[in-house]
Short mmCIF file of C-alpha atoms and ligand atoms in Angstrom, two decimals:
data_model
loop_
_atom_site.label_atom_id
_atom_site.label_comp_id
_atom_site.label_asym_id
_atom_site.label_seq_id
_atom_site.Cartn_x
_atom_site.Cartn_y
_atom_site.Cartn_z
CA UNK I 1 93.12 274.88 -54.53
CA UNK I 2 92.36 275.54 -50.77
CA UNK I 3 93.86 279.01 -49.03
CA UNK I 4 96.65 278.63 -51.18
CA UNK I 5 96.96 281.48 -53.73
CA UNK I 6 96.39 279.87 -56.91
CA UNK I 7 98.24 282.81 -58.90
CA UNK I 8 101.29 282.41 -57.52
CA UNK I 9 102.33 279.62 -58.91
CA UNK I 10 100.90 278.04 -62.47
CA UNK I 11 97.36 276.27 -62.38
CA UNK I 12 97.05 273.19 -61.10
CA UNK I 13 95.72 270.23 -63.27
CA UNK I 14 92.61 270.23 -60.87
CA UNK I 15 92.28 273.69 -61.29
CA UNK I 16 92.28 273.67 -64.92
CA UNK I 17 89.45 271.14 -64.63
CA UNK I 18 87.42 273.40 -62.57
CA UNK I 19 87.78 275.88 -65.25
CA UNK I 20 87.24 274.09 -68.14
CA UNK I 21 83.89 272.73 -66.32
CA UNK I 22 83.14 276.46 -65.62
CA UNK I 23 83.83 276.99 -69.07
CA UNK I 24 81.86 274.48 -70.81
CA UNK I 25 79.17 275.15 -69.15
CA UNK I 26 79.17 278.87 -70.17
CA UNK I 27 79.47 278.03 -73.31
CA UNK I 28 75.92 275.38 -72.88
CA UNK I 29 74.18 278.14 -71.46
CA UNK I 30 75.13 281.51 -73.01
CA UNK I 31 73.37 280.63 -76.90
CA UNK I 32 70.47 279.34 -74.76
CA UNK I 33 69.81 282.88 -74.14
CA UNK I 34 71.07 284.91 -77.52
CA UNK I 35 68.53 282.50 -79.24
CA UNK I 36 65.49 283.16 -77.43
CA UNK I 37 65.95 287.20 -77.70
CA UNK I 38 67.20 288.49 -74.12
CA UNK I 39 68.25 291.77 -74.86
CA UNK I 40 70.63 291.45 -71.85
CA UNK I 41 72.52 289.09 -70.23
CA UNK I 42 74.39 289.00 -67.13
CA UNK I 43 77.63 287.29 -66.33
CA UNK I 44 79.07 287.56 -62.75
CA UNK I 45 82.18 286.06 -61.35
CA UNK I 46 82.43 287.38 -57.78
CA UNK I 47 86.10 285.58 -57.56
CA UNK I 48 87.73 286.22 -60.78
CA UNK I 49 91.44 286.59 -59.18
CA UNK I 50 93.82 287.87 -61.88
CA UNK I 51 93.08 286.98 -65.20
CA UNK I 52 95.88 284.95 -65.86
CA UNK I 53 98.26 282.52 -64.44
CA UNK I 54 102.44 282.44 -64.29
CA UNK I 55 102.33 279.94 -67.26
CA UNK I 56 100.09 282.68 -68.99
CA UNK I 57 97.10 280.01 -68.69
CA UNK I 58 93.59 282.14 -68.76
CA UNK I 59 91.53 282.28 -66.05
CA UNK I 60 88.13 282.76 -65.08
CA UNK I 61 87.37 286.07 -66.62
CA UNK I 62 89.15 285.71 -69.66
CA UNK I 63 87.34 281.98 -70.22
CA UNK I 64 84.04 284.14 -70.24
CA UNK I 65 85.07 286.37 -72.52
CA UNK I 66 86.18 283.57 -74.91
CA UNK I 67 83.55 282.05 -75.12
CA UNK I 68 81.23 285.16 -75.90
CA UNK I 69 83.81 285.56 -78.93
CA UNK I 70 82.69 282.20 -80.11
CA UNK I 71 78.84 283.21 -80.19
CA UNK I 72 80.12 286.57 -82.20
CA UNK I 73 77.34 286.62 -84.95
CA UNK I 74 75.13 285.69 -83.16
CA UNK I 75 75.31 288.23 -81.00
CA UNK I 76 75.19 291.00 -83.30
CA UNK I 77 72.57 289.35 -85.15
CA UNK I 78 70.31 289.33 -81.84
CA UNK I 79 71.36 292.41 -81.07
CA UNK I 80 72.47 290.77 -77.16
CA UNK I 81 74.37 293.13 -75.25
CA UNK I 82 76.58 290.67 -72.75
CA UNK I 83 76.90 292.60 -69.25
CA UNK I 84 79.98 291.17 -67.18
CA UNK I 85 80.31 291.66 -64.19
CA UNK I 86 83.99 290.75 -62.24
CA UNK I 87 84.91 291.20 -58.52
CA UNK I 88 88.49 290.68 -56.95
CA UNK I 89 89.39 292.00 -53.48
CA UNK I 90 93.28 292.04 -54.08
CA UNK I 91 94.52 295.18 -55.02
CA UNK I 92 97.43 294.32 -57.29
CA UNK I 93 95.52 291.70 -59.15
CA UNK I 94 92.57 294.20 -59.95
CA UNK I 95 94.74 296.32 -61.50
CA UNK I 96 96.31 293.06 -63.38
CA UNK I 97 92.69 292.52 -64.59
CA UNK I 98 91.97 295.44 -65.60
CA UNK I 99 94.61 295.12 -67.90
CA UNK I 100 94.28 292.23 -69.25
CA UNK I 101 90.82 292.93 -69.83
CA UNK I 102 91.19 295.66 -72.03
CA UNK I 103 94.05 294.23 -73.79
CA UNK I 104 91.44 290.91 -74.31
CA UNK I 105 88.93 293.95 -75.58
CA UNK I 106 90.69 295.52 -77.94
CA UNK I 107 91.32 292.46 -80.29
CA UNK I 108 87.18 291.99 -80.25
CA UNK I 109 86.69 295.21 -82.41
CA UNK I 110 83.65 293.09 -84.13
CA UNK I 111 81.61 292.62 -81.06
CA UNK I 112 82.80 295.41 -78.54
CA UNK I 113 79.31 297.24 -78.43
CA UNK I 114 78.29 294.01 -77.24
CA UNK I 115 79.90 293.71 -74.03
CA UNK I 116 79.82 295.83 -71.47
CA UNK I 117 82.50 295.12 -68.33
CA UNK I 118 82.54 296.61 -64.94
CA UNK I 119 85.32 295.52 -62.71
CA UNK I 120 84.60 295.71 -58.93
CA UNK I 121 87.54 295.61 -55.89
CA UNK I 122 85.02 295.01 -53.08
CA UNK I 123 84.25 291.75 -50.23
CA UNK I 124 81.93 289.51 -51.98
CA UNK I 125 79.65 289.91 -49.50
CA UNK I 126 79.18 293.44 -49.36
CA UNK I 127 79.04 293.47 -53.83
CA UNK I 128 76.52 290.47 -53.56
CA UNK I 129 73.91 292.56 -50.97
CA UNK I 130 74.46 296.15 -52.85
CA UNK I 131 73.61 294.59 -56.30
CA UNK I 132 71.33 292.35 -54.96
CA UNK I 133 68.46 294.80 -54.98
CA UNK I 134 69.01 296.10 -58.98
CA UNK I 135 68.89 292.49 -59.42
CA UNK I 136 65.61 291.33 -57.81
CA UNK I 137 63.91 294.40 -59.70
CA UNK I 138 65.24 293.37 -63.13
CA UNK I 139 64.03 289.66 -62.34
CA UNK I 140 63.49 288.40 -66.20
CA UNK I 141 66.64 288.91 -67.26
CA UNK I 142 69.25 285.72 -67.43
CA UNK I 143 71.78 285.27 -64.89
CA UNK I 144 75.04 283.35 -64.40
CA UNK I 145 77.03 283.38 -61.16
CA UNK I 146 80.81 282.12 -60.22
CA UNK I 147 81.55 281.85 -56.90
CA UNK I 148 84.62 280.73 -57.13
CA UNK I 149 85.88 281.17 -53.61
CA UNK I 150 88.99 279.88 -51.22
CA UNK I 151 88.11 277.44 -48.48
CA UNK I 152 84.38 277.04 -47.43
CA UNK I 153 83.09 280.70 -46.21
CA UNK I 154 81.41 282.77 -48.55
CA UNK I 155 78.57 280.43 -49.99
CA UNK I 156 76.12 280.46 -46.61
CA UNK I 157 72.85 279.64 -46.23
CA UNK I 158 71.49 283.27 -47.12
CA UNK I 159 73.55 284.46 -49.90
CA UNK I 160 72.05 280.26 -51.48
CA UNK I 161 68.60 281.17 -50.77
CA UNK I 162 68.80 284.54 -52.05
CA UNK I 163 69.94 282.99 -55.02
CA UNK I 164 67.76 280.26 -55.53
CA UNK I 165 64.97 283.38 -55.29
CA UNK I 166 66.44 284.87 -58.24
CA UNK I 167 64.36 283.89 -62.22
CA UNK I 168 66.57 282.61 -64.78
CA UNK I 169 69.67 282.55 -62.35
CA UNK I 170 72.35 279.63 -62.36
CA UNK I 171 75.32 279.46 -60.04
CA UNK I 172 78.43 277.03 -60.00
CA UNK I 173 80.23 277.74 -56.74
CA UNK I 174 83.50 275.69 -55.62
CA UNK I 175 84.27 275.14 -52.26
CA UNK I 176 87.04 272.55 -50.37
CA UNK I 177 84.95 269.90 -49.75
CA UNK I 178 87.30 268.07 -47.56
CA UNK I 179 88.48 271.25 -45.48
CA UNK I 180 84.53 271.28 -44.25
CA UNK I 181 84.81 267.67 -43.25
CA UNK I 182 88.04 268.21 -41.25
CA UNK I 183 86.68 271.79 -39.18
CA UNK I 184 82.84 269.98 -39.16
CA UNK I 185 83.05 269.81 -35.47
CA UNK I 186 84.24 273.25 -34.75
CA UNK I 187 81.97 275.43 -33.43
CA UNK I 188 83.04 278.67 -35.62
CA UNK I 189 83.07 276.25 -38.51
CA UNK I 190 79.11 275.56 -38.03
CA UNK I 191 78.41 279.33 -38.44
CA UNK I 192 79.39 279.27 -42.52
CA UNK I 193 78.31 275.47 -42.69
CA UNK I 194 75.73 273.32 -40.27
CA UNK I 195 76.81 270.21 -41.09
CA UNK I 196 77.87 268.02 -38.41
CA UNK I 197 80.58 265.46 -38.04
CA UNK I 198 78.28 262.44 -38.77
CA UNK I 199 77.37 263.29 -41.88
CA UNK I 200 80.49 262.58 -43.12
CA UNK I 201 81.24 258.81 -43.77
CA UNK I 202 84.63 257.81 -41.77
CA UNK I 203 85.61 255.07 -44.49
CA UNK I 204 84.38 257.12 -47.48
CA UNK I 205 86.17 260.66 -47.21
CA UNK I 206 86.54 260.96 -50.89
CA UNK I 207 82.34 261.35 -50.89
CA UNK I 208 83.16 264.71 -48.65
CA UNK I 209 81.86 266.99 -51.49
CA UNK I 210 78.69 264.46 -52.41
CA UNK I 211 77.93 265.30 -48.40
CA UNK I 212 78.46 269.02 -48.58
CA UNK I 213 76.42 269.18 -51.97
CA UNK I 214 73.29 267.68 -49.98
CA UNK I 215 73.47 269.98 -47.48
CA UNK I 216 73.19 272.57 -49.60
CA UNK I 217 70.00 270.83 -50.91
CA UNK I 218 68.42 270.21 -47.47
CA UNK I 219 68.71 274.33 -47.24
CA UNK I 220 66.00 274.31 -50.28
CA UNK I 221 62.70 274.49 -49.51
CA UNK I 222 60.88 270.61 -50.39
CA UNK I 223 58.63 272.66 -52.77
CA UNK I 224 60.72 274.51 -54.63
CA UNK I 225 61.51 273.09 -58.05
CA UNK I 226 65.64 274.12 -57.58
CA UNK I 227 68.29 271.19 -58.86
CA UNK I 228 71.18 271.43 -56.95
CA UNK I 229 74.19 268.94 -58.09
CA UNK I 230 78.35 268.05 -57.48
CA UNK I 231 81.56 267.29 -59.31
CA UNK I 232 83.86 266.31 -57.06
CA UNK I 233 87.67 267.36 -58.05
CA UNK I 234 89.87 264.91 -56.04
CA UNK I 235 93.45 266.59 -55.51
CA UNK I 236 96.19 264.07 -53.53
CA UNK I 237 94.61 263.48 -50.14
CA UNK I 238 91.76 266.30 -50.82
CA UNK I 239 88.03 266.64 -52.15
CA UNK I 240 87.16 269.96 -53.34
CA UNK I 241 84.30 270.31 -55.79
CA UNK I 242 82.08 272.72 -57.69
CA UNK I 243 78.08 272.79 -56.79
CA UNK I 244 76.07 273.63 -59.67
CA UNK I 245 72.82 275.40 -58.81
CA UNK I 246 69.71 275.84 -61.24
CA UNK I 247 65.88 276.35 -60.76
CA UNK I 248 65.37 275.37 -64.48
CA UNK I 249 65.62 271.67 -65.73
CA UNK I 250 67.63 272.70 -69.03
CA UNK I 251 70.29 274.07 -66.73
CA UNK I 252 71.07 270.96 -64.82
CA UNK I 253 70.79 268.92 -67.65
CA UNK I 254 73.39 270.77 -69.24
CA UNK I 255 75.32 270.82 -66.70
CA UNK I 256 75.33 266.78 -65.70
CA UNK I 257 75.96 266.46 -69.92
CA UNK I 258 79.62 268.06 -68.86
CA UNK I 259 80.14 265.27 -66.27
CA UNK I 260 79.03 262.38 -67.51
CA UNK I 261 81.30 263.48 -70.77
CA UNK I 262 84.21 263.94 -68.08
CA UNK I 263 82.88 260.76 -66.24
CA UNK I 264 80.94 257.91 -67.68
CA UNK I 265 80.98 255.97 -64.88
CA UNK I 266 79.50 258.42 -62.55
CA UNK I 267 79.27 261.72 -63.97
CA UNK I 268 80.40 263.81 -60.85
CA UNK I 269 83.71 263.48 -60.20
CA UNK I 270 87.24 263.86 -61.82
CA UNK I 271 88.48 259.93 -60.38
CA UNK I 272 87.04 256.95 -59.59
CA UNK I 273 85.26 258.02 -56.69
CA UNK I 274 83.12 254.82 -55.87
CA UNK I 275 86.14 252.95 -55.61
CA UNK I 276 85.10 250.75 -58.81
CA UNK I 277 87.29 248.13 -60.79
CA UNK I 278 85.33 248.88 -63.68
CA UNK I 279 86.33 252.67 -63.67
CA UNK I 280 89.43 251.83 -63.92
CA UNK I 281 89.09 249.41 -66.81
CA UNK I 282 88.59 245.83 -65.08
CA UNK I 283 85.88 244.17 -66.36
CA UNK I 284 84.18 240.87 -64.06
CA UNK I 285 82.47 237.86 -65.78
CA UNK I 286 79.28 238.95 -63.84
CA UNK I 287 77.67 241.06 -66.12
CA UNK I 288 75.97 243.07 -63.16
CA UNK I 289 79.11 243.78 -61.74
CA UNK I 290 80.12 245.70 -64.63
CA UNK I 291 77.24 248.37 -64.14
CA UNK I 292 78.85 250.75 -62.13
CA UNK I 293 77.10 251.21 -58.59
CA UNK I 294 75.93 254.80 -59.58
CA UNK I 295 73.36 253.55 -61.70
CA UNK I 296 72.82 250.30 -60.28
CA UNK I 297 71.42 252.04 -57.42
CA UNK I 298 69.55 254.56 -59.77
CA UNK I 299 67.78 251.64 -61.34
CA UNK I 300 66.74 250.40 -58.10
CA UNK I 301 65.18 253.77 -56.96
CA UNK I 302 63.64 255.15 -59.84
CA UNK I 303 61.91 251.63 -60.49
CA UNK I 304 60.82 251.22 -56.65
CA UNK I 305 59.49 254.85 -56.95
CA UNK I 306 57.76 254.41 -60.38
CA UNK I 307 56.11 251.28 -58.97
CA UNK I 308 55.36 251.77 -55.31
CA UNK I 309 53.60 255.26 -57.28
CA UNK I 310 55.95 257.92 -55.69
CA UNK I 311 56.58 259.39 -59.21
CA UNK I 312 53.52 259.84 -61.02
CA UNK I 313 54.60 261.48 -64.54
CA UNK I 314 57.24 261.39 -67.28
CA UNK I 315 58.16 264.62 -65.97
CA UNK I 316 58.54 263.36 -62.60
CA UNK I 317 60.98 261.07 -63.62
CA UNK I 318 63.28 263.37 -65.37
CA UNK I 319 63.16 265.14 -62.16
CA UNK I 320 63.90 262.52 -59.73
CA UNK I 321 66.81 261.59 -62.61
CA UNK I 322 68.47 264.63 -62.27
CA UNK I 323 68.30 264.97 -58.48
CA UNK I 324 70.08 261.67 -58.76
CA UNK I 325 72.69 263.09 -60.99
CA UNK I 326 71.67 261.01 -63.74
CA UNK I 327 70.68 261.93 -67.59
CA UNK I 328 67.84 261.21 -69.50
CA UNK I 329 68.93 258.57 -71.15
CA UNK I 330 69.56 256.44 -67.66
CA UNK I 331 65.96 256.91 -66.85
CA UNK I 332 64.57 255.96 -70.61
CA UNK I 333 66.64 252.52 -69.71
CA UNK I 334 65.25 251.85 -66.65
CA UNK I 335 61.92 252.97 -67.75
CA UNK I 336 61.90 250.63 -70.92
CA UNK I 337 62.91 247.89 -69.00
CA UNK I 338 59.77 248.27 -66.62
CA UNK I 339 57.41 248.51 -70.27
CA UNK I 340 59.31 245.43 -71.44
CA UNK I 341 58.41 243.32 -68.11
CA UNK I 342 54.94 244.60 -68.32
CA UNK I 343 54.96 246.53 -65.31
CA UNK I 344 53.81 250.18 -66.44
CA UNK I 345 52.15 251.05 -69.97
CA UNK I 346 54.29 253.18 -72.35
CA UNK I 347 54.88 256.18 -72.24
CA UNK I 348 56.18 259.09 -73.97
CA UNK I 349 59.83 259.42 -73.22
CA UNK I 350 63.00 262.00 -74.61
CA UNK I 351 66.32 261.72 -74.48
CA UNK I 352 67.13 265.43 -74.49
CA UNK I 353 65.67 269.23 -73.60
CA UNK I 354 62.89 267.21 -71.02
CA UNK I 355 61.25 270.50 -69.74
CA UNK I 356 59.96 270.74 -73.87
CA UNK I 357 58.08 267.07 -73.10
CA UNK I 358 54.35 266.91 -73.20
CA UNK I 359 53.47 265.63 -69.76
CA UNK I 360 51.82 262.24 -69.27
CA UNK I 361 50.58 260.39 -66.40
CA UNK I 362 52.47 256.98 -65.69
CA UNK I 363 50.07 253.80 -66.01
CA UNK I 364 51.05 251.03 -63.70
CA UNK I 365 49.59 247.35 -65.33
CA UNK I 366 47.28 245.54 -62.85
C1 SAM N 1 90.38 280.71 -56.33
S1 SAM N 1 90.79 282.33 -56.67
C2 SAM N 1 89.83 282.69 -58.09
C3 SAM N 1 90.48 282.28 -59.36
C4 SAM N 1 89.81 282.80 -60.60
N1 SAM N 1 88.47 282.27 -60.77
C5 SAM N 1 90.66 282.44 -61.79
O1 SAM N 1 90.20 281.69 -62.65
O2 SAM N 1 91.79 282.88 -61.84
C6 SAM N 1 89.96 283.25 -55.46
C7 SAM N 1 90.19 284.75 -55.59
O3 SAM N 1 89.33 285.41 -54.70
C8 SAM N 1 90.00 286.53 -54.14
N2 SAM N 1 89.31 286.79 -52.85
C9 SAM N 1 89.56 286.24 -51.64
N3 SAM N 1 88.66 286.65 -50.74
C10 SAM N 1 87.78 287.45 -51.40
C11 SAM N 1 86.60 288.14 -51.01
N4 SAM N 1 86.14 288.08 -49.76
N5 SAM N 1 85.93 288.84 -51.95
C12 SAM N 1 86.37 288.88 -53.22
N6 SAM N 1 87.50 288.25 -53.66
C13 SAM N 1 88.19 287.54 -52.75
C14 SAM N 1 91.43 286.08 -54.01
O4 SAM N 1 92.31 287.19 -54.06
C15 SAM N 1 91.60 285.17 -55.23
O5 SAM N 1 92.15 285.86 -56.32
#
């Protein structure tokens, strides 16, 4: 999944995971959109390599494309026109997009009018600053990005900030996680990534793409609502990962829904990551221990924030849960449990859609 060239050969298993995450959540956020009325909506996937692999498993491009079949009536019923937008550099595979593109096409007579394609051979980089500008002047419309690059290069601090700029705009990029640990000290590694060497833990290198992921947070301005969150893909010795990338609540939420279904011990990886016995099925006669450390820890900081007033609404605390990687329904636990000991008054809670909850101050009992 590095600088290997993943159409060579069939897709890896970890591969296919990164797709079907990419997938899924394409398929979360795409009828967010057709349902409240966008007349357009833009798809981009800046990496989209060939379409297919040996084993004739689909790709990035043609995963889109799917899933847009499955919204069909809706589409026409909204009258949504779906504008995609694919980039690959390689010549040969280009032209084997192309193809398979417009074979794809013409078995989607019904909804044809509704997509419109254009198929770029251009450097990222140079595609991402031309459009950028047609972009930033048609702001309101929704926006989905794949970056779904080799090695650790294209995602720099610029091209995230321009992004995080952007309305309505939600990018999952992958990037080899572990590959940035091992060139950290380098100093033409530090121009594409300023993370140093310390960052990374020496007896925890599977947490490589947890590290990476905050560094792309500290880049964020503090008060900028913009969620930023991992899933770490574990191959043999290797942590790659995708970083999902949202200003708007819904989106992350969505997106940490995929995990946790993935991973319900942590929600962000595709193995056992904090080195658990109960992720792999152990359970201990002390209950606590069977809690896995995740949330253990979650509890701990959302309750000392709550309490030591640091989070101040229900709102708040959705936030904070997601920026933890955490859902809803971890928070309305913890949250209960302070009610239930008397320590804050209720409050209105939800397990699902949060930005939709009426916003209510916290009430800490004297
Ligand atoms: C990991 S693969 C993408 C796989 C694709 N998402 C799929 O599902 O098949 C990365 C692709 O990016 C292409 N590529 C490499 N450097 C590029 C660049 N600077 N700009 C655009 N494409 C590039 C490679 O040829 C390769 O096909």
């Amino acid at each position: 999944m590095s600088s290997r060239d993943v159409h060579k050969e069939p897709f890896t298993e970890e591969t296919i995971t990164k797709l079907e995450i990419f997938e899924k959540y394409v398929e979360a956020w795409l009828p967010v959109f057709i349902y409240s009325g966008f007349k357009e909506i833009f798809i981009y996937d800046f990496f989209a390599g060939t379409g297919k692999d040996k084993n004739n498993i689909e790709g990035s491009p043609l995963r889109v494309i799917n899933v847009i079949e499955k919204y069909t009536s809706d589409i026409i019923k909204s009258n949504t026109v779906i504008k995609l937008i694919f980039n690959e550099l390689d010549l040969d595979k280009v032209d084997n997009l192309k193809a398979i593109v417009k074979e794809k096409l013409e078995k989607l007579d019904e909804i044809k009018e509704h997509i419109e394609i254009e198929i770029y051979r251009e450097e990222f980089n140079t595609l991402f600053f031309n459009i950028y500008k047609s972009i930033v002047n048609n702001n309101s419309f929704p926006r989905f990005m794949f970056i779904d690059q080799n090695g650790i290069k294209q995602v720099t601090e610029e091209i995230l900030l321009k992004i995080a700029e952007l309305k309505r705009t939600d990018m999952i990029f992958f990037i080899s996680s572990s590959y940035a640990r091992r060139f950290s000290e380098l100093e033409s590694f530090q121009k594409y990534l300023k993370i140093n060497k310390e960052s990374f833990s020496e007896s925890k290198p599977f947490h490589s793409h947890r590290v990476v992921t905050e560094y792309y947070k500290s880049l964020i301005p503090n008060n900028k609502e913009y969620y930023i969150t991992p899933f770490s893909i574990k191959k043999n010795a290797n942590v790659y990962g995708l970083v999902f990338c949202s200003s708007h609540s819904y989106g992350i939420e969505k997106f940490l829904r995929i995990g946790w279904q993935l991973n319900p011990n942590t929600g962000d990886a595709n193995f056992n990551i904090d080195e658990e016995a109960i992720a792999d099925g152990n359970l201990s006669l002390f209950e606590e221990d069977n809690i896995p450390q995740k949330l253990q820890l979650f509890e701990n900081k959302l309750a000392s924030a709550i309490l030591k007033g640091n989070i101040l609404t229900n709102k708040d605390i959705y936030s904070f849960t997601f920026n933890f990687g955490c859902l809803p329904k971890h928070a309305n636990l913890v949250v209960q449990k302070l009610i239930k000991e008397g320590k804050i008054k209720t409050i209105r809670l939800t397990s699902q859609k949060v930005h939709k909850i009426i916003e209510e101050k916290i009430q800490i009992e004297k």
